[in-house]
Coordinates of C-alpha atoms (C1' of nucleotides) in Angstrom, one line a residue:
Chain A
M368 CA 3.6 -2.6 -0.5
T369 CA 4.6 -4.9 2.5
I370 CA 8.1 -6.0 2.9
E371 CA 7.2 -9.5 2.0
E372 CA 5.9 -8.4 -1.3
V373 CA 9.0 -6.4 -1.9
I374 CA 11.4 -9.3 -1.5
K375 CA 8.9 -11.8 -3.0
S376 CA 9.1 -13.9 0.1
T377 CA 7.2 -17.2 -0.1
V378 CA 7.5 -18.0 3.6
K379 CA 6.0 -16.2 6.5
M380 CA 8.4 -14.1 8.5
D381 CA 8.2 -13.0 12.1
N382 CA 8.0 -9.4 13.1
A383 CA 11.5 -9.2 14.4
K384 CA 12.9 -10.1 11.0
K385 CA 10.3 -7.9 9.2
V386 CA 11.3 -4.8 11.1
I387 CA 15.0 -5.3 10.1
L388 CA 14.1 -5.7 6.5
N389 CA 11.7 -2.9 6.6
I390 CA 14.3 -0.5 8.0
M391 CA 16.9 -1.7 5.5
Y392 CA 14.6 -1.4 2.6
T393 CA 13.1 2.0 3.6
Q394 CA 16.5 3.4 4.0
N395 CA 17.2 2.2 0.5
V396 CA 14.1 3.9 -0.9
I397 CA 14.9 7.2 0.8
Q398 CA 18.5 7.1 -0.4
D399 CA 17.5 6.4 -4.0
H400 CA 15.1 9.2 -3.9
F401 CA 17.8 11.5 -2.4
N402 CA 20.4 10.4 -4.9
E403 CA 18.1 11.4 -7.8
L404 CA 17.7 14.8 -6.2
I405 CA 21.4 15.6 -6.0
K406 CA 22.5 13.8 -9.2
P407 CA 22.4 17.0 -11.3
Y408 CA 24.7 18.7 -8.8
D409 CA 27.6 16.3 -9.1
L410 CA 27.5 15.5 -5.4
S411 CA 27.4 12.2 -3.7
G412 CA 25.2 11.8 -0.6
E413 CA 28.3 11.7 1.7
Q414 CA 29.7 14.8 0.1
Y415 CA 26.5 16.6 0.6
N416 CA 26.5 15.5 4.2
V417 CA 30.0 17.0 4.7
L418 CA 28.9 20.3 3.2
R419 CA 25.9 20.4 5.6
I420 CA 28.2 19.8 8.6
L421 CA 30.5 22.6 7.4
R422 CA 27.6 25.0 7.0
G423 CA 26.5 24.1 10.5
Q424 CA 29.8 25.5 11.7
K425 CA 28.7 29.0 10.9
G426 CA 31.9 30.3 9.6
N427 CA 34.2 28.4 11.9
P428 CA 36.4 25.7 10.2
A429 CA 35.9 22.0 11.2
N430 CA 38.7 19.5 11.8
M431 CA 38.7 16.2 10.0
C432 CA 37.9 14.4 13.2
V433 CA 34.9 16.7 13.8
I434 CA 33.5 16.0 10.4
Q435 CA 34.1 12.3 11.0
E436 CA 32.2 12.1 14.2
R437 CA 29.2 14.1 12.9
M438 CA 28.6 11.8 10.0
L439 CA 25.8 9.3 10.1
A440 CA 27.8 6.5 8.5
K441 CA 31.3 6.3 9.9
T442 CA 33.0 6.7 6.6
S443 CA 36.6 5.9 7.4
N444 CA 37.7 8.2 4.6
T445 CA 37.1 11.8 5.3
T446 CA 40.3 12.8 3.6
R447 CA 39.3 11.6 0.1
L448 CA 35.8 13.0 0.6
V449 CA 37.2 16.4 1.3
D450 CA 39.5 16.0 -1.7
K451 CA 36.6 15.7 -4.0
L452 CA 34.9 18.8 -2.5
L453 CA 38.2 20.7 -2.8
L454 CA 38.4 19.9 -6.5
K455 CA 34.9 21.3 -7.0
E456 CA 35.9 24.4 -4.9
F457 CA 33.2 23.8 -2.4
V458 CA 35.6 23.9 0.5
T459 CA 39.1 25.1 1.5
R460 CA 41.6 23.1 3.5
N461 CA 44.4 24.5 5.7
V462 CA 46.7 23.2 8.4
C463 CA 45.6 24.4 11.8
P464 CA 48.2 27.0 13.1
D465 CA 47.6 26.0 16.7
N466 CA 48.1 22.3 16.2
R467 CA 49.8 21.4 13.0
R468 CA 48.4 17.8 13.1
K469 CA 44.9 19.2 12.5
I470 CA 43.3 20.3 9.3
E471 CA 40.8 23.1 9.1
V472 CA 38.1 22.6 6.5
L473 CA 35.9 25.5 5.6
I474 CA 32.9 25.8 3.2
T475 CA 33.3 28.3 0.4
Q476 CA 30.7 30.7 -0.9
K477 CA 30.3 28.4 -3.9
G478 CA 29.6 25.5 -1.5
L479 CA 27.1 27.6 0.4
D480 CA 25.4 28.6 -2.9
V481 CA 25.0 24.9 -3.9
L482 CA 23.5 24.1 -0.5
K483 CA 21.1 27.1 -0.8
E484 CA 19.9 25.9 -4.2
L485 CA 19.4 22.4 -2.8
D486 CA 17.6 23.5 0.4
P487 CA 14.1 23.6 -1.0
K488 CA 14.5 20.3 -2.9
V489 CA 15.8 18.6 0.3
D490 CA 12.8 20.0 2.2
E491 CA 10.5 18.7 -0.4
H492 CA 12.2 15.3 -0.3
E493 CA 11.6 15.1 3.5
R494 CA 8.0 16.2 3.2
V495 CA 7.1 13.7 0.4
F496 CA 7.6 10.8 2.8
A497 CA 6.3 12.5 5.9
Q498 CA 3.1 13.2 4.2
N499 CA 2.2 9.5 4.0
I500 CA 1.6 9.4 7.7
S501 CA 0.0 11.7 10.2
P502 CA 2.1 14.1 12.4
E503 CA 1.3 11.9 15.4
E504 CA 2.5 8.8 13.6
L505 CA 5.6 10.7 12.5
E506 CA 6.5 11.4 16.1
L507 CA 5.6 7.9 17.1
L508 CA 7.9 6.5 14.4
N509 CA 10.8 8.6 15.7
N510 CA 10.2 7.4 19.2
L511 CA 10.0 3.7 18.2
L512 CA 13.1 3.9 16.1
E513 CA 15.1 5.5 18.9
K514 CA 13.8 2.9 21.4
Y515 CA 14.4 0.1 18.9
R516 CA 18.1 0.8 18.4
T517 CA 18.9 1.4 22.1
Q518 CA 20.4 -1.7 23.6
Q519 CA 19.1 -1.9 27.2
N520 CA 21.5 -4.1 29.0
Chain B
M147 CA 20.0 8.2 22.3
T148 CA 18.0 10.6 20.2
I149 CA 19.0 11.3 16.6
E150 CA 19.9 14.8 17.6
E151 CA 22.4 13.5 20.1
V152 CA 23.8 11.1 17.6
I153 CA 24.7 13.8 15.1
K154 CA 25.4 16.4 17.7
S155 CA 22.9 18.8 16.1
T156 CA 22.7 22.2 17.7
V157 CA 19.5 23.3 16.0
K158 CA 16.0 21.9 16.5
M159 CA 14.9 19.7 13.6
D160 CA 11.3 19.0 12.6
N161 CA 9.9 15.5 12.7
A162 CA 10.0 14.9 9.0
K163 CA 13.7 15.4 9.0
K164 CA 14.2 13.4 12.1
V165 CA 12.5 10.4 10.7
I166 CA 14.7 10.4 7.7
L167 CA 17.8 10.6 9.8
N168 CA 16.5 8.0 12.3
I169 CA 15.9 5.5 9.5
M170 CA 19.2 6.1 7.9
Y171 CA 21.1 5.9 11.2
T172 CA 19.1 2.8 12.5
Q173 CA 19.9 1.0 9.3
N174 CA 23.5 1.8 9.9
V175 CA 23.5 0.5 13.4
I176 CA 21.8 -2.7 12.2
Q177 CA 24.2 -3.2 9.4
D178 CA 27.3 -2.7 11.6
H179 CA 26.0 -5.2 14.0
F180 CA 25.3 -7.7 11.2
N181 CA 28.7 -7.1 9.6
E182 CA 30.4 -8.0 12.9
L183 CA 28.4 -11.2 12.9
I184 CA 29.4 -12.4 9.5
K185 CA 33.0 -11.1 9.5
P186 CA 34.5 -14.4 10.7
Y187 CA 32.8 -16.2 7.7
D188 CA 34.5 -14.1 5.0
L189 CA 31.1 -13.1 3.6
S190 CA 29.9 -9.6 2.8
G191 CA 26.3 -8.7 3.6
E192 CA 25.3 -8.8 0.0
Q193 CA 27.0 -12.2 -0.5
Y194 CA 25.0 -13.5 2.4
N195 CA 21.9 -12.1 0.9
V196 CA 22.5 -14.0 -2.4
L197 CA 23.0 -17.2 -0.5
R198 CA 19.8 -16.7 1.3
I199 CA 17.9 -16.2 -1.9
L200 CA 19.5 -19.3 -3.4
R201 CA 18.6 -21.4 -0.4
G202 CA 15.0 -20.1 -0.8
Q203 CA 14.9 -21.7 -4.2
K204 CA 14.8 -25.1 -2.5
G205 CA 17.1 -27.0 -4.9
N206 CA 16.1 -25.1 -8.0
P207 CA 18.7 -22.9 -9.6
A208 CA 18.1 -19.1 -9.9
N209 CA 18.9 -16.9 -12.8
M210 CA 20.9 -13.8 -12.4
C211 CA 17.9 -11.6 -13.0
V212 CA 15.9 -13.5 -10.4
I213 CA 18.7 -12.9 -7.8
Q214 CA 18.8 -9.3 -8.9
E215 CA 15.2 -8.6 -8.3
R216 CA 15.0 -10.3 -5.0
M217 CA 17.7 -8.2 -3.5
L218 CA 16.9 -5.4 -1.2
A219 CA 19.5 -3.0 -2.5
K220 CA 19.5 -3.1 -6.3
T221 CA 23.2 -4.0 -6.6
S222 CA 23.8 -3.6 -10.3
N223 CA 26.5 -6.2 -10.1
T224 CA 25.2 -9.6 -9.5
T225 CA 27.9 -11.1 -11.8
R226 CA 30.8 -10.1 -9.6
L227 CA 28.9 -11.0 -6.4
V228 CA 28.4 -14.5 -7.7
D229 CA 32.0 -14.6 -8.8
K230 CA 33.1 -14.2 -5.2
L231 CA 30.7 -16.9 -4.0
L232 CA 32.0 -19.2 -6.7
L233 CA 35.6 -18.7 -5.6
K234 CA 34.6 -19.8 -2.1
E235 CA 32.7 -22.8 -3.6
F236 CA 29.4 -21.7 -2.0
V237 CA 27.6 -21.8 -5.4
T238 CA 27.8 -23.3 -8.9
R239 CA 27.2 -21.5 -12.1
N240 CA 26.0 -23.0 -15.4
V241 CA 24.6 -21.8 -18.6
C242 CA 20.9 -22.6 -18.8
P243 CA 20.4 -25.3 -21.5
D244 CA 16.9 -24.0 -22.5
N245 CA 18.0 -20.5 -23.0
R246 CA 21.7 -19.9 -23.4
R247 CA 21.4 -16.2 -22.5
K248 CA 20.5 -17.2 -18.9
I249 CA 22.8 -18.4 -16.1
E250 CA 21.7 -21.0 -13.5
V251 CA 23.1 -20.3 -10.1
L252 CA 22.8 -23.0 -7.4
I253 CA 23.9 -23.1 -3.8
T254 CA 26.3 -25.9 -2.9
Q255 CA 26.3 -28.1 0.2
K256 CA 29.2 -26.0 1.5
G257 CA 27.1 -22.9 1.0
L258 CA 24.1 -24.5 2.8
D259 CA 26.4 -25.5 5.7
V260 CA 27.7 -21.9 6.2
L261 CA 24.1 -20.6 6.2
K262 CA 23.1 -23.3 8.7
E263 CA 26.0 -22.3 11.0
L264 CA 24.9 -18.7 10.7
D265 CA 21.2 -19.2 11.2
P266 CA 21.2 -19.1 15.1
K267 CA 23.4 -16.0 15.1
V268 CA 21.2 -14.2 12.6
D269 CA 18.1 -15.1 14.7
E270 CA 19.9 -13.7 17.7
H271 CA 20.8 -10.6 15.8
E272 CA 17.2 -10.0 14.9
R273 CA 16.0 -10.7 18.5
V274 CA 18.5 -8.4 20.1
F275 CA 16.9 -5.3 18.5
A276 CA 13.3 -6.5 18.7
Q277 CA 13.7 -7.0 22.5
N278 CA 14.0 -3.3 23.0
I279 CA 10.3 -2.8 22.2
S280 CA 7.1 -4.7 22.9
P281 CA 5.6 -7.1 20.4
E282 CA 2.8 -4.6 19.8
E283 CA 5.3 -1.8 19.1
L284 CA 7.2 -4.1 16.8
E285 CA 4.1 -4.7 14.7
L286 CA 3.3 -1.0 14.8
L287 CA 6.8 -0.1 13.6
N288 CA 6.4 -2.4 10.7
N289 CA 3.1 -0.9 9.7
L290 CA 4.4 2.7 10.1
L291 CA 7.4 2.0 7.9
E292 CA 5.3 0.4 5.2
K293 CA 2.9 3.3 5.2
Y294 CA 5.7 5.8 5.4
R295 CA 7.4 4.6 2.2
T296 CA 4.3 4.2 0.2
Q297 CA 3.8 7.2 -2.0
Q298 CA 0.1 8.0 -2.2
N299 CA -0.1 10.4 -5.1
Chain C
dG1385 C1' 17.8 -16.6 -44.5
dT1386 C1' 18.6 -11.4 -43.2
dT1387 C1' 17.8 -7.7 -40.4
dA1388 C1' 16.1 -5.5 -36.5
dT1389 C1' 14.8 -5.6 -31.8
dA1390 C1' 14.7 -7.1 -27.2
dC1391 C1' 16.8 -9.8 -23.4
dA1392 C1' 20.3 -11.6 -20.0
dT1393 C1' 24.6 -11.1 -18.6
dT1394 C1' 29.3 -9.3 -18.6
dT1395 C1' 32.9 -5.9 -18.8
dG1396 C1' 35.1 -1.3 -18.3
dT1397 C1' 35.7 2.6 -15.7
dA1398 C1' 35.1 5.8 -12.1
dT1399 C1' 34.2 6.3 -7.6
dA1400 C1' 33.2 4.7 -2.8
dT1401 C1' 34.2 2.1 1.3
dA1402 C1' 36.8 -0.7 4.8
dC1403 C1' 40.8 -1.7 7.2
dA1404 C1' 45.5 -1.6 8.3
dA1405 C1' 49.8 0.6 8.0
dA1406 C1' 52.4 4.8 7.5
dT1407 C1' 53.3 9.7 8.3
dT1408 C1' 53.7 13.7 10.9
dA1409 C1' 53.0 16.4 15.1
dT1410 C1' 52.2 16.9 20.0
dA1411 C1' 52.7 15.7 24.9
dC1412 C1' 54.7 13.8 28.8
dA1413 C1' 58.1 11.2 31.7
dC1414 C1' 62.7 11.2 32.9
Chain D
dG371 C1' 66.9 17.3 25.3
dT372 C1' 65.8 11.9 24.4
dG373 C1' 62.7 8.5 24.2
dT374 C1' 58.0 6.9 24.2
dA375 C1' 53.3 7.2 23.8
dT376 C1' 49.4 9.3 21.8
dA377 C1' 46.7 12.0 18.4
dA378 C1' 45.2 13.5 13.7
dT379 C1' 45.5 12.6 9.2
dT380 C1' 46.9 10.3 5.0
dT381 C1' 48.1 6.5 2.1
dG382 C1' 47.9 1.7 0.2
dT383 C1' 45.3 -2.0 -1.0
dA384 C1' 41.4 -4.8 -1.6
dT385 C1' 36.8 -4.9 -2.4
dA386 C1' 32.2 -2.9 -3.4
dT387 C1' 29.1 -0.1 -6.0
dA388 C1' 27.1 2.7 -9.9
dC389 C1' 26.4 3.4 -14.6
dA390 C1' 27.2 2.9 -19.3
dA391 C1' 28.7 0.2 -23.0
dA392 C1' 29.6 -4.3 -24.9
dT393 C1' 28.7 -9.1 -25.8
dG394 C1' 26.1 -13.0 -27.0
dT395 C1' 21.5 -15.1 -27.6
dA396 C1' 16.7 -15.3 -28.7
dT397 C1' 12.5 -13.6 -31.1
dA398 C1' 10.0 -11.7 -34.7
dA399 C1' 9.2 -9.2 -39.1
dC400 C1' 9.9 -9.5 -43.7

DNA sequence: GTTATACATTTGTATATACAAATTATACAC
DNA sequence: GTGTATAATTTGTATATACAAATGTATAAC
């Protein structure tokens, strides 16, 4: 389905506009698919994201600002996101002894277990879309997107 | 900047995962850029979207469900979106005389004026990103994205 | 006509997000 | 130490979004 069909556009668009809409819409399709996947686990996409970052710390705690900067979408509210994860006992939160302004967030075993259970489903989620194009096209798509968003001035 | 640099990933990711993250992140970059653009006009991205759909009607009113289905992100709340536009006097809203379940939403002159003022800025917004890659690459990117999101099962 | 069903939209509620202001702790100049 | 600036996080508030339930209208069966 072309992007013009998706938005039922009557007029012809140029490629610059189409690319923008294609990226916005494709992100949407991916996100909807992903939300379906995590819905049974009572996790939002952003909450999942935070858990992934925490697991990546390999046992070390992460400060709020570290979580913040690793997130794709700058969320502006890491506190309340971590609040939710705390309620579900997926993380612990403690004041950093060295610098009492900082907070140390650590993933719990329960959090790790949920991620483990989700891992194969997330892999499958990634594969489903990737399978639509060849490995060469996949690499090309990555390169084009990286080039596309890099302002060269 | 590669997607790995963006999220400060320490481990190597495969291309299937990278494409997902690249699309999500690129959408984010585009959206942030666009939000900056419309901020002075007291419009949200979704509100702008609705105005664009209404202008596309060329004088004919659009029902709520028509607006709904033309939107990129299925918003689940067209009513309150139109409420906001009504407050700013960018649209009118009337019960459809033929079918009183339906609502006819029409863009006002004030709404058209705002869009007109935004048009060159939106064009520029689209061009800025498109300029980073060649016209051929632009077309290729469109084709790849459309192929990528089309499930062939 | 009455009842049932489907349709279009709205409302309630919980959660998410954006942005600015407030809080608390550290660091540095003097 | 005192004052000032900076840093990390939290809180307040307004708005946005998601989902389900509610409302009001039309359509069709009988």
